[in-house]
mmCIF file of C-alpha atoms in Angstrom:
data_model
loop_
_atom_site.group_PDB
_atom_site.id
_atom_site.type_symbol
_atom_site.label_atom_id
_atom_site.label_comp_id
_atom_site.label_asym_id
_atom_site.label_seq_id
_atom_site.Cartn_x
_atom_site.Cartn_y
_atom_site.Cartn_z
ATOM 1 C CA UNK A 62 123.958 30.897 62.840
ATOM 2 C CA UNK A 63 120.544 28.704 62.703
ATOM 3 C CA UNK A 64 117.772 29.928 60.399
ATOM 4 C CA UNK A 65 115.911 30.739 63.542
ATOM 5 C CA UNK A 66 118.058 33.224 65.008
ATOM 6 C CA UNK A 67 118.309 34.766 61.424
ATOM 7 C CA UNK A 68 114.676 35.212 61.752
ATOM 8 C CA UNK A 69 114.420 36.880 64.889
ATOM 9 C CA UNK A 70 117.355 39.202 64.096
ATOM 10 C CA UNK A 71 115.658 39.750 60.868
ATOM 11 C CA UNK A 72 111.742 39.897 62.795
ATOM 12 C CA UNK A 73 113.855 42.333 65.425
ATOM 13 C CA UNK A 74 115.254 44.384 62.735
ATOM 14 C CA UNK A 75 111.986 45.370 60.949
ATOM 15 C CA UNK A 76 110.284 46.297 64.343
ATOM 16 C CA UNK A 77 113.311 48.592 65.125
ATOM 17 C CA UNK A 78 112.847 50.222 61.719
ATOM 18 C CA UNK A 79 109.604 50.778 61.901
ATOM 19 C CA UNK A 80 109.888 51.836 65.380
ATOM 20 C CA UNK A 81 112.744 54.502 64.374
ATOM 21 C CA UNK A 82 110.667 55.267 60.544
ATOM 22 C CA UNK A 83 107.227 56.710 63.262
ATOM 23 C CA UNK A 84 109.879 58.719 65.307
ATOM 24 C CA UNK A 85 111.382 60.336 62.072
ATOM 25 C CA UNK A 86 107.811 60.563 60.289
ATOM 26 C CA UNK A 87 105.935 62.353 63.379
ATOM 27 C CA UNK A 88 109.037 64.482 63.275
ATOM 28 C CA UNK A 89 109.060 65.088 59.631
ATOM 29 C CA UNK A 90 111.430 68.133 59.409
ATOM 30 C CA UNK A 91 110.939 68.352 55.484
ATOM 31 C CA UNK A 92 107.135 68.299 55.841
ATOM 32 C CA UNK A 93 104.631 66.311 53.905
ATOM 33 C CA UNK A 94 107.245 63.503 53.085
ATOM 34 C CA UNK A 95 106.192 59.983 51.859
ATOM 35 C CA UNK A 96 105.791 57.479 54.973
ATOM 36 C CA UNK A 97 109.257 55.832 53.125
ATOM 37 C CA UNK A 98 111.111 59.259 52.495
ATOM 38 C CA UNK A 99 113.246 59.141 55.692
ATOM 39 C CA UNK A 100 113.990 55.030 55.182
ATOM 40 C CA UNK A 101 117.955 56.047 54.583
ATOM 41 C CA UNK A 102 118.293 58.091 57.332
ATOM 42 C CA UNK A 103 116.185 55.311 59.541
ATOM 43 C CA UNK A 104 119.045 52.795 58.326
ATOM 44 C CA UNK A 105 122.235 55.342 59.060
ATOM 45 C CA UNK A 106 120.617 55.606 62.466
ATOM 46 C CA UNK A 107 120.104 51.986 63.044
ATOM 47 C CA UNK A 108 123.851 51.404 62.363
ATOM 48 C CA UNK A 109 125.054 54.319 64.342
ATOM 49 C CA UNK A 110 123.100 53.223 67.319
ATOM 50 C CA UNK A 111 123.962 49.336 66.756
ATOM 51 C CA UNK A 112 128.211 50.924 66.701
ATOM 52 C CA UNK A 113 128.086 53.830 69.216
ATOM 53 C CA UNK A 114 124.972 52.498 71.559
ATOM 54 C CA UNK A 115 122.981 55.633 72.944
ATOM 55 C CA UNK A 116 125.453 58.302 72.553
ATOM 56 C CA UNK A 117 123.327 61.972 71.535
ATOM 57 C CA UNK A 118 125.751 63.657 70.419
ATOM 58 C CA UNK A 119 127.002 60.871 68.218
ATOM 59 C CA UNK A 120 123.520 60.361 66.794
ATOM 60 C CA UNK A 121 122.668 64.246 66.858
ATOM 61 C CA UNK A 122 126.217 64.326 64.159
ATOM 62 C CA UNK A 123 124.352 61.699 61.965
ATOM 63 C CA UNK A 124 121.242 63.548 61.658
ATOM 64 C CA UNK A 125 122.527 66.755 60.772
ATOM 65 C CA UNK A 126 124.932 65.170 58.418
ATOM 66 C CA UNK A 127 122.319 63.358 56.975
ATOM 67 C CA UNK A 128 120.224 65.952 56.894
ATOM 68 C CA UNK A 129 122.394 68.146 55.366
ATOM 69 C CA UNK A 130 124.234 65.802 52.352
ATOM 70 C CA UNK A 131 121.443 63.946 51.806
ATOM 71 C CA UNK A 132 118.309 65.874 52.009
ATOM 72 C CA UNK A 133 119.671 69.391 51.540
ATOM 73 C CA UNK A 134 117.844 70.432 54.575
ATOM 74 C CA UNK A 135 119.242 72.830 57.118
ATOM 75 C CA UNK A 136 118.284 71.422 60.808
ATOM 76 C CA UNK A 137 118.935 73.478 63.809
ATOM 77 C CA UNK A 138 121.025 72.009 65.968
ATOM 78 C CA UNK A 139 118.146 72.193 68.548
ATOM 79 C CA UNK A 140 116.107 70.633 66.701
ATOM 80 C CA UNK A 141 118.441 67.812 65.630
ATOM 81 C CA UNK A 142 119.179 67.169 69.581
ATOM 82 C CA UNK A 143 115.795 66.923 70.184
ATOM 83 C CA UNK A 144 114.965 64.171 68.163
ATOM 84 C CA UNK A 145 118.343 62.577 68.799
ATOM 85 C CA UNK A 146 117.609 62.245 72.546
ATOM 86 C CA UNK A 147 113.877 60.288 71.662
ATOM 87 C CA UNK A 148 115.404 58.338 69.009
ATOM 88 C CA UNK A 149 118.069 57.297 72.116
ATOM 89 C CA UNK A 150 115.413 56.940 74.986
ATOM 90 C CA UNK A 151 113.693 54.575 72.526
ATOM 91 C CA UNK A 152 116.263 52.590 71.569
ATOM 92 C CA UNK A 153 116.891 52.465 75.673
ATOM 93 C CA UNK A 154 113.604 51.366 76.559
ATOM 94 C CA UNK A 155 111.577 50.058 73.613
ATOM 95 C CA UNK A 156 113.839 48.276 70.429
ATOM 96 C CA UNK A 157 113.647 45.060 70.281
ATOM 97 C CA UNK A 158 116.715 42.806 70.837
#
């Protein structure tokens, strides 16, 4: 791979994460949080979504899991869908490639 195209995935990357970090931070489910609080969830999700595309449920399982083991946060499963099916219409229509 050229040291361009490791640039642009690299350049492509860090607008996806900050893309996904503004979804999670307007959602904010522990309240208050740190702009960088949700940054290991934002990274699980950017995997899951590079592996299993735009699948919900898939990325509705790694929210609440994260969620859960990570944050020690009960999410309602509502809840966790509903953010799960922006996070996926985003990565549809706006990530960068």
């Amino acid at each position: 791979m050229k040291h361009t195209e490791r640039k642009q995935q690299r350049d492509a990357f860090k607008r996806n994460e900050a893309g996904l970090r503004a979804i999670l931070n307007e959602w904010d489910f522990i309240g208050g949080a740190p702009e960088d609080e949700y940054d290991c969830l934002t990274h699980h999700l950017l995997s899951a979504l590079e592996r299993q595309g735009s699948d919900v449920e898939g990325i509705t399982g790694v929210i609440t899991r994260e969620c859960t083991e990570h944050f020690w946060v009960e999410v309602s499963s509502k809840d966790a869908k509903t953010v799960a099916i922006k996070i996926v219409r985003w990565w549809k229509d706006g990530r960068q490639a």
